[in-house]
Amino acid sequence: MSKLVDRPALLDRYRSGTTDLDDAVAGVTDAELDRPQASGGWTARQVVHHLADSESMAYVRLRRLIAEDDPVIQGYDEPEWTRRLHYDRPIARSRASRCTRWSSATSPRLQTR
């Protein structure tokens, strides 16, 4: 049996995502950011950059779904992005990503219409 989804609660969680991320990495050392979570797994640093990039992709995908009759949702090679976009760099810019913050603030409004 499937559970009913509390859509407003989910959208509130989505809106708070950037604040939750900021809280999660506040005071974390570079050594902690660079420790893989599992053998061959991503580091917290890589996850922060991935979240910013994924949010940017989701921003475009959502708008295409709403605005186009036959949208093409383009995928991307996450491991390749990790390498080519230098996910080993400092996380400050990904945390401060205007697209991420704007998307998390505006996308829920589109999803409730």
mmCIF file of C-alpha atoms in Angstrom:
data_model
loop_
_atom_site.group_PDB
_atom_site.id
_atom_site.type_symbol
_atom_site.label_atom_id
_atom_site.label_comp_id
_atom_site.label_asym_id
_atom_site.label_seq_id
_atom_site.Cartn_x
_atom_site.Cartn_y
_atom_site.Cartn_z
ATOM 1 C CA MET A 1 0.000 0.000 0.000
ATOM 2 C CA SER A 2 1.376 3.417 -0.905
ATOM 3 C CA LYS A 3 1.424 6.328 1.508
ATOM 4 C CA LEU A 4 -0.068 9.664 0.591
ATOM 5 C CA VAL A 5 2.585 12.296 0.083
ATOM 6 C CA ASP A 6 2.369 15.456 2.162
ATOM 7 C CA ARG A 7 3.293 17.758 -0.709
ATOM 8 C CA PRO A 8 3.462 21.011 1.299
ATOM 9 C CA ALA A 9 5.790 19.341 3.809
ATOM 10 C CA LEU A 10 8.016 18.042 1.015
ATOM 11 C CA LEU A 11 8.202 21.495 -0.568
ATOM 12 C CA ASP A 12 9.096 23.018 2.801
ATOM 13 C CA ARG A 13 11.915 20.481 3.171
ATOM 14 C CA TYR A 14 13.114 21.359 -0.331
ATOM 15 C CA ARG A 15 13.095 25.084 0.483
ATOM 16 C CA SER A 16 15.179 24.513 3.607
ATOM 17 C CA GLY A 17 17.758 22.379 1.799
ATOM 18 C CA THR A 18 20.364 25.090 1.325
ATOM 19 C CA THR A 19 20.157 26.091 4.991
ATOM 20 C CA ASP A 20 20.354 22.446 6.043
ATOM 21 C CA LEU A 21 23.457 21.992 3.884
ATOM 22 C CA ASP A 22 25.080 25.104 5.339
ATOM 23 C CA ASP A 23 24.385 23.803 8.845
ATOM 24 C CA ALA A 24 25.749 20.351 7.986
ATOM 25 C CA VAL A 25 29.107 21.612 6.711
ATOM 26 C CA ALA A 26 29.610 24.492 9.154
ATOM 27 C CA GLY A 27 32.863 23.947 10.988
ATOM 28 C CA VAL A 28 33.788 20.842 9.006
ATOM 29 C CA THR A 29 37.524 20.639 8.334
ATOM 30 C CA ASP A 30 39.082 20.058 4.925
ATOM 31 C CA ALA A 31 40.244 16.638 6.139
ATOM 32 C CA GLU A 32 36.653 15.721 7.029
ATOM 33 C CA LEU A 33 35.375 17.052 3.695
ATOM 34 C CA ASP A 34 37.912 14.913 1.845
ATOM 35 C CA ARG A 35 37.255 11.618 3.655
ATOM 36 C CA PRO A 36 35.348 9.187 1.401
ATOM 37 C CA GLN A 37 32.214 7.829 3.029
ATOM 38 C CA ALA A 38 32.823 4.334 1.669
ATOM 39 C CA SER A 39 35.475 2.516 -0.287
ATOM 40 C CA GLY A 40 35.486 4.260 -3.650
ATOM 41 C CA GLY A 41 32.662 6.536 -2.502
ATOM 42 C CA TRP A 42 32.351 10.267 -2.829
ATOM 43 C CA THR A 43 33.688 12.692 -0.269
ATOM 44 C CA ALA A 44 31.507 15.289 1.445
ATOM 45 C CA ARG A 45 33.278 17.929 -0.678
ATOM 46 C CA GLN A 46 32.237 16.131 -3.868
ATOM 47 C CA VAL A 47 28.672 15.774 -2.588
ATOM 48 C CA VAL A 48 28.401 19.532 -1.924
ATOM 49 C CA HIS A 49 29.508 20.317 -5.488
ATOM 50 C CA HIS A 50 27.235 17.588 -6.858
ATOM 51 C CA LEU A 51 24.238 19.048 -5.010
ATOM 52 C CA ALA A 52 24.872 22.491 -6.523
ATOM 53 C CA ASP A 53 25.225 21.040 -10.026
ATOM 54 C CA SER A 54 22.199 18.764 -9.617
ATOM 55 C CA GLU A 55 20.108 21.698 -8.442
ATOM 56 C CA SER A 56 21.148 23.665 -11.523
ATOM 57 C CA MET A 57 20.113 20.765 -13.737
ATOM 58 C CA ALA A 58 16.809 20.326 -11.884
ATOM 59 C CA TYR A 59 16.111 24.039 -12.283
ATOM 60 C CA VAL A 60 16.320 23.747 -16.074
ATOM 61 C CA ARG A 61 14.473 20.421 -16.204
ATOM 62 C CA LEU A 62 11.506 21.686 -14.178
ATOM 63 C CA ARG A 63 11.121 24.762 -16.324
ATOM 64 C CA ARG A 64 11.314 22.725 -19.519
ATOM 65 C CA LEU A 65 8.636 20.348 -18.200
ATOM 66 C CA ILE A 66 6.362 23.298 -17.504
ATOM 67 C CA ALA A 67 7.123 25.456 -20.550
ATOM 68 C CA GLU A 68 7.521 22.955 -23.392
ATOM 69 C CA ASP A 69 5.060 20.579 -25.016
ATOM 70 C CA ASP A 70 7.663 17.882 -25.684
ATOM 71 C CA PRO A 71 10.584 18.607 -23.371
ATOM 72 C CA VAL A 72 13.828 16.723 -23.706
ATOM 73 C CA ILE A 73 15.316 16.018 -20.310
ATOM 74 C CA GLN A 74 19.055 15.762 -20.780
ATOM 75 C CA GLY A 75 21.104 13.587 -18.471
ATOM 76 C CA TYR A 76 24.724 14.037 -17.524
ATOM 77 C CA ASP A 77 27.688 11.896 -16.593
ATOM 78 C CA GLU A 78 28.111 12.529 -12.855
ATOM 79 C CA PRO A 79 31.584 10.947 -12.506
ATOM 80 C CA GLU A 80 32.818 12.929 -15.507
ATOM 81 C CA TRP A 81 31.440 16.163 -14.059
ATOM 82 C CA THR A 82 33.247 15.338 -10.814
ATOM 83 C CA ARG A 83 36.515 15.125 -12.696
ATOM 84 C CA ARG A 84 36.107 17.905 -15.252
ATOM 85 C CA LEU A 85 34.516 20.429 -12.930
ATOM 86 C CA HIS A 86 37.175 19.899 -10.278
ATOM 87 C CA TYR A 87 35.060 18.728 -7.368
ATOM 88 C CA ASP A 88 38.236 18.826 -5.282
ATOM 89 C CA ARG A 89 38.049 22.644 -5.115
ATOM 90 C CA PRO A 90 36.821 24.624 -2.067
ATOM 91 C CA ILE A 91 33.073 24.352 -1.433
ATOM 92 C CA ALA A 92 32.323 28.036 -0.753
ATOM 93 C CA ARG A 93 31.118 28.867 -4.270
ATOM 94 C CA SER A 94 28.928 25.787 -4.551
ATOM 95 C CA ARG A 95 27.383 26.582 -1.161
ATOM 96 C CA ALA A 96 26.750 30.164 -2.240
ATOM 97 C CA SER A 97 25.439 29.228 -5.690
ATOM 98 C CA ARG A 98 22.820 31.804 -6.610
ATOM 99 C CA CYS A 99 21.098 29.295 -8.858
ATOM 100 C CA THR A 100 20.831 26.774 -6.045
ATOM 101 C CA ARG A 101 19.421 29.288 -3.596
ATOM 102 C CA TRP A 102 17.089 30.900 -6.134
ATOM 103 C CA SER A 103 15.891 27.552 -7.420
ATOM 104 C CA SER A 104 15.132 26.217 -3.953
ATOM 105 C CA ALA A 105 13.200 29.411 -3.235
ATOM 106 C CA THR A 106 11.201 29.594 -6.479
ATOM 107 C CA SER A 107 10.730 26.045 -7.751
ATOM 108 C CA PRO A 108 8.273 25.066 -4.991
ATOM 109 C CA ARG A 109 6.018 27.946 -6.077
ATOM 110 C CA LEU A 110 5.907 26.504 -9.581
ATOM 111 C CA GLN A 111 5.216 23.036 -8.203
ATOM 112 C CA THR A 112 2.173 24.219 -6.248
ATOM 113 C CA ARG A 113 0.412 25.777 -9.219
#
